[in-house]
């Protein structure tokens, strides 16, 4: 699909075609990525699903198996791709990704440099953020990891927005050809302070940098290295707390003394003008909310800074 200026539009919708990558949703938190092939089948505990039945259906469709079971066919958006991709390395999740994209001020048309690529979780979201006219140049020192990430980007359709390179950024720095061109730089490295001088040369004036580190000792050394050429140095830890929402019933109405803290007030019996007695059902549905027991804890620290403008 093309935009009005003739550039390619990044789209995760439309109808499913032979060769497309789809996310098969079986039940909550059970998903897998499947490449559609007209002659293939998917078999799980819900039955056998023919790929040929998927072709031509829109993403989001519910499809039935030979046993009457069903799955949903979802488009490989960056959010879903993060959940199903092969974790070749530790990855960033949506809470960190959404925060850093906003704080790095990445918008359509931005040029972003990233090191290292890893499993490509962040890179896929960066590609969507810079589309349709921007570009992401991502580097990893591990040749096989870079090749695998390149294949994943082709599968998800973002390869036109991402260029993958093999390079040791800590030892060699970013290529000189990007000097002064980058709007933002992201570092996910064991020793990010070694790459900061090179990152500063790549950024435009007032450009932004983010470094992701799992340990506070890494953050301290990174901040020391940033002091010479960067300002507005800030470090964040993003902790996401999710809640489960269920519809339940209150079995009986207790007196005010028996109400626990936070319990909804009981509906009391009252008499209408005709003398008939009315009472709201004590077993009427109510909404119950509680924190999830498997909430994800610490992932890492995000350190942001901005290149100092020349006076």
Coordinates of C-alpha atoms in Angstrom, one line a residue:
X1 CA 0.0 0.0 0.0
X2 CA 1.3 3.5 -0.9
X3 CA 1.0 6.8 0.9
X4 CA 0.0 10.0 -1.0
X5 CA 3.7 10.9 -1.4
X6 CA 4.4 7.5 -3.1
X7 CA 6.2 5.9 -0.2
X8 CA 5.3 2.5 1.1
X9 CA 2.8 2.4 4.0
X10 CA 3.5 -0.1 6.8
X11 CA 0.3 -2.1 7.3
X12 CA -0.6 -5.1 9.5
X13 CA -4.1 -5.5 8.2
X14 CA -5.9 -6.8 5.0
X15 CA -6.5 -10.3 4.0
X16 CA -4.4 -13.4 4.5
X17 CA -2.4 -14.6 1.5
X18 CA -0.3 -17.7 0.8
X19 CA 3.1 -17.1 2.4
X20 CA 1.9 -14.6 5.0
X21 CA 3.0 -14.8 8.6
X22 CA 0.1 -14.9 11.0
X23 CA -0.1 -15.1 14.8
X24 CA -2.4 -18.0 15.8
X25 CA -4.1 -17.2 19.1
X26 CA -5.3 -20.4 20.8
X27 CA -6.2 -19.0 24.3
X28 CA -4.9 -16.4 26.7
X29 CA -1.1 -16.2 26.6
X30 CA -0.9 -19.1 24.1
X31 CA 0.1 -17.9 20.7
X32 CA 2.5 -18.9 18.0
X33 CA 3.7 -17.5 14.7
X34 CA 2.8 -19.6 11.6
X35 CA 3.7 -19.1 8.0
X36 CA 0.7 -19.8 5.8
X37 CA 1.1 -22.5 3.1
X38 CA -1.8 -23.7 1.1
X39 CA -0.8 -27.3 1.5
X40 CA 0.0 -27.2 5.2
X41 CA -2.1 -27.8 8.3
X42 CA -1.9 -26.8 11.9
X43 CA -2.7 -29.4 14.5
X44 CA -3.3 -28.7 18.2
X45 CA -5.6 -29.9 21.0
X46 CA -8.5 -28.1 19.3
X47 CA -8.2 -30.1 16.1
X48 CA -6.8 -29.9 12.6
X49 CA -6.8 -26.5 10.8
X50 CA -6.1 -26.3 7.1
X51 CA -4.1 -23.4 5.9
X52 CA -6.1 -23.3 2.7
X53 CA -9.2 -22.3 4.8
X54 CA -7.3 -19.3 6.1
X55 CA -6.4 -17.8 2.7
X56 CA -8.6 -14.8 1.8
X57 CA -9.9 -14.3 5.3
X58 CA -9.2 -10.9 7.0
X59 CA -6.8 -10.8 9.9
X60 CA -8.7 -11.2 13.1
X61 CA -10.9 -14.0 11.8
X62 CA -12.0 -16.9 13.9
X63 CA -11.5 -20.2 12.1
X64 CA -12.9 -23.7 12.9
X65 CA -11.1 -27.0 13.0
X66 CA -12.4 -30.4 11.9
X67 CA -13.5 -31.0 15.6
X68 CA -15.3 -27.7 16.0
X69 CA -12.5 -26.1 17.9
X70 CA -11.4 -22.6 16.9
X71 CA -8.4 -20.2 16.9
X72 CA -8.0 -16.6 15.9
X73 CA -5.7 -15.5 13.1
X74 CA -4.0 -12.2 14.1
X75 CA -1.7 -9.8 12.2
X76 CA 1.9 -9.8 13.3
X77 CA 1.9 -6.4 15.0
X78 CA 5.1 -5.4 16.9
X79 CA 3.2 -6.0 20.2
X80 CA 2.3 -9.6 19.3
X81 CA 5.6 -10.3 17.6
X82 CA 7.4 -9.4 20.8
X83 CA 5.4 -12.1 22.6
X84 CA 6.0 -14.9 20.1
X85 CA 9.5 -14.3 18.6
X86 CA 12.4 -16.6 19.4
X87 CA 14.3 -15.1 22.4
X88 CA 17.8 -15.3 21.1
X89 CA 18.7 -12.8 23.7
X90 CA 17.0 -11.0 26.5
X91 CA 14.3 -8.7 24.9
X92 CA 12.6 -5.5 25.7
X93 CA 8.8 -5.7 26.4
X94 CA 6.0 -3.3 25.6
X95 CA 6.2 -1.2 28.8
X96 CA 9.9 -0.3 28.2
X97 CA 9.5 0.0 24.4
X98 CA 6.5 2.4 24.5
X99 CA 8.3 4.5 27.1
X100 CA 11.6 4.8 25.3
X101 CA 10.0 5.6 21.9
X102 CA 8.1 8.4 23.4
X103 CA 11.1 9.7 25.4
X104 CA 13.4 9.5 22.4
X105 CA 10.9 11.6 20.5
X106 CA 10.8 9.1 17.6
X107 CA 8.3 10.1 15.0
X108 CA 7.6 9.2 11.3
X109 CA 10.6 10.2 9.2
X110 CA 13.2 9.8 12.0
X111 CA 16.5 8.2 11.4
X112 CA 17.4 5.9 14.3
X113 CA 20.6 4.0 15.1
X114 CA 20.4 0.9 17.3
X115 CA 23.1 -1.4 18.8
X116 CA 22.6 -4.4 19.5
X117 CA 19.8 -6.0 17.5
X118 CA 19.4 -9.1 19.6
X119 CA 16.0 -10.8 18.9
X120 CA 14.7 -7.7 17.1
X121 CA 11.8 -7.0 19.5
X122 CA 12.6 -3.3 19.8
X123 CA 13.6 -2.9 16.2
X124 CA 10.2 -4.0 14.9
X125 CA 8.5 -1.3 17.1
X126 CA 11.1 1.3 16.0
X127 CA 10.3 0.5 12.3
X128 CA 6.6 1.1 12.8
X129 CA 7.4 4.4 14.7
X130 CA 9.5 5.8 11.9
X131 CA 7.3 4.6 9.0
X132 CA 6.7 5.5 6.2
X133 CA 9.7 7.8 5.4
X134 CA 12.1 7.1 8.3
X135 CA 14.7 4.3 8.7
X136 CA 16.3 2.2 11.4
X137 CA 19.9 1.1 11.1
X138 CA 20.6 -1.7 13.6
X139 CA 23.9 -3.4 14.4
X140 CA 24.9 -6.6 16.1
X141 CA 28.3 -8.1 16.5
X142 CA 27.0 -11.7 16.2
X143 CA 26.7 -12.6 12.5
X144 CA 24.2 -15.4 13.0
X145 CA 21.9 -13.3 15.2
X146 CA 22.0 -10.5 12.7
X147 CA 21.0 -13.0 9.9
X148 CA 18.1 -14.4 11.9
X149 CA 16.9 -10.9 12.7
X150 CA 17.0 -10.0 9.0
X151 CA 14.8 -13.0 8.2
X152 CA 12.3 -12.0 10.9
X153 CA 12.1 -8.5 9.6
X154 CA 11.3 -9.9 6.1
X155 CA 8.6 -12.1 7.6
X156 CA 6.9 -9.3 9.4
X157 CA 7.1 -6.9 6.4
X158 CA 9.3 -4.2 8.0
X159 CA 12.5 -5.1 6.0
X160 CA 12.1 -2.0 3.8
X161 CA 12.4 0.2 6.9
X162 CA 15.3 -1.7 8.6
X163 CA 18.9 -2.2 7.6
X164 CA 20.8 -4.8 9.7
X165 CA 24.6 -4.6 9.9
X166 CA 27.2 -6.8 11.6
X167 CA 29.6 -4.6 13.6
X168 CA 31.1 -4.4 17.1
X169 CA 29.9 -1.0 18.1
X170 CA 31.7 -1.0 21.5
X171 CA 35.0 -1.6 19.7
X172 CA 34.6 0.2 16.4
X173 CA 31.8 2.7 16.9
X174 CA 29.0 3.5 14.4
X175 CA 30.0 3.9 10.7
X176 CA 31.1 7.4 9.8
X177 CA 28.5 7.6 7.0
X178 CA 25.8 8.3 9.6
X179 CA 27.8 11.2 11.3
X180 CA 25.4 14.0 12.2
X181 CA 22.4 12.4 10.6
X182 CA 20.7 10.4 13.5
X183 CA 17.7 11.8 15.3
X184 CA 18.1 9.1 18.0
X185 CA 20.5 6.5 19.2
X186 CA 19.6 3.4 21.3
X187 CA 22.3 1.3 23.0
X188 CA 21.7 -2.2 24.4
X189 CA 25.3 -3.2 25.2
X190 CA 27.3 -4.7 28.1
X191 CA 29.6 -1.7 28.2
X192 CA 27.5 1.2 26.7
X193 CA 30.0 3.9 27.9
X194 CA 32.5 2.7 25.3
X195 CA 30.0 3.6 22.5
X196 CA 28.9 6.9 23.8
X197 CA 31.6 9.0 22.1
X198 CA 30.7 7.5 18.7
X199 CA 27.0 7.9 19.4
X200 CA 27.5 11.6 20.1
X201 CA 29.2 12.1 16.7
X202 CA 26.2 10.4 14.9
X203 CA 23.5 12.5 16.5
X204 CA 22.1 15.8 15.1
X205 CA 22.3 18.8 17.4
X206 CA 19.8 18.3 20.2
X207 CA 19.5 14.6 19.3
X208 CA 18.5 12.1 21.9
X209 CA 20.2 8.9 23.3
X210 CA 18.9 6.0 25.4
X211 CA 20.9 3.2 27.0
X212 CA 19.3 0.1 28.4
X213 CA 21.2 -1.7 31.2
X214 CA 20.0 -4.4 33.6
X215 CA 22.5 -3.4 36.4
X216 CA 22.8 -0.2 38.3
X217 CA 26.6 -0.3 38.1
X218 CA 26.3 -0.1 34.3
X219 CA 24.0 2.9 34.7
X220 CA 26.6 4.7 36.9
X221 CA 29.4 4.3 34.5
X222 CA 27.2 5.3 31.6
X223 CA 26.1 8.5 33.3
X224 CA 29.7 9.4 34.0
X225 CA 30.5 9.0 30.3
X226 CA 27.5 11.1 29.3
X227 CA 28.5 14.2 31.4
X228 CA 31.0 15.5 28.9
X229 CA 28.8 16.0 25.8
X230 CA 25.2 15.4 26.9
X231 CA 22.7 17.1 29.1
X232 CA 19.3 16.3 30.7
X233 CA 20.6 12.9 31.9
X234 CA 17.8 10.9 33.5
X235 CA 17.4 7.2 34.4
X236 CA 14.0 5.4 34.8
X237 CA 12.9 1.9 35.8
X238 CA 9.5 1.0 34.3
X239 CA 7.5 -1.4 36.4
X240 CA 4.2 -2.4 34.9
X241 CA 1.5 -3.7 37.3
X242 CA -1.5 -5.4 35.6
X243 CA -4.8 -6.2 37.0
X244 CA -7.3 -9.0 36.4
X245 CA -10.9 -8.0 35.9
X246 CA -13.7 -10.6 36.4
X247 CA -17.4 -10.5 36.6
X248 CA -18.7 -12.3 39.7
X249 CA -21.7 -12.4 42.1
X250 CA -22.3 -11.4 45.7
X251 CA -24.0 -14.5 47.2
X252 CA -25.6 -12.8 50.2
X253 CA -26.1 -9.4 51.7
X254 CA -24.3 -8.9 55.0
X255 CA -24.9 -6.2 57.5
X256 CA -22.8 -3.1 57.6
X257 CA -20.6 -4.7 60.3
X258 CA -19.8 -7.6 58.1
X259 CA -18.6 -5.6 55.1
X260 CA -15.0 -5.8 54.4
X261 CA -13.0 -2.7 53.4
X262 CA -13.7 -1.7 49.8
X263 CA -16.9 -3.9 49.5
X264 CA -19.8 -2.4 47.6
X265 CA -22.8 -1.3 49.7
X266 CA -25.7 -3.8 49.8
X267 CA -29.0 -2.9 48.1
X268 CA -31.7 -2.7 50.7
X269 CA -35.4 -3.7 50.5
X270 CA -37.8 -0.9 50.0
X271 CA -41.6 -0.6 49.5
X272 CA -43.3 1.0 46.5
X273 CA -46.3 3.2 46.7
X274 CA -48.5 0.3 45.7
X275 CA -47.4 -1.7 48.7
X276 CA -45.4 -4.3 46.8
X277 CA -42.1 -5.2 48.2
X278 CA -39.0 -4.7 45.9
X279 CA -35.5 -5.9 46.5
X280 CA -32.5 -5.7 44.3
X281 CA -31.1 -9.1 43.8
X282 CA -28.2 -9.8 46.1
X283 CA -26.7 -12.1 43.5
X284 CA -26.5 -9.5 40.8
X285 CA -23.2 -9.4 38.8
X286 CA -20.5 -7.3 40.1
X287 CA -17.0 -6.5 38.9
X288 CA -14.0 -7.9 40.8
X289 CA -10.5 -6.5 40.2
X290 CA -7.3 -7.8 41.7
X291 CA -3.6 -7.6 40.8
X292 CA -2.2 -10.3 38.7
X293 CA 0.0 -12.8 40.6
X294 CA 2.5 -13.2 37.8
X295 CA 3.3 -9.5 37.2
X296 CA 6.8 -9.0 35.5
X297 CA 9.3 -7.3 37.8
X298 CA 12.6 -5.6 37.0
X299 CA 13.8 -5.7 33.4
X300 CA 16.4 -3.0 33.3
X301 CA 17.2 0.7 33.6
X302 CA 16.6 3.2 30.8
X303 CA 19.0 6.1 30.8
X304 CA 18.2 9.1 28.6
X305 CA 20.2 12.2 27.6
X306 CA 20.3 14.9 25.0
X307 CA 23.3 16.0 22.9
X308 CA 24.4 19.5 24.0
X309 CA 23.9 22.2 21.4
X310 CA 27.0 24.0 20.2
X311 CA 27.1 27.6 21.4

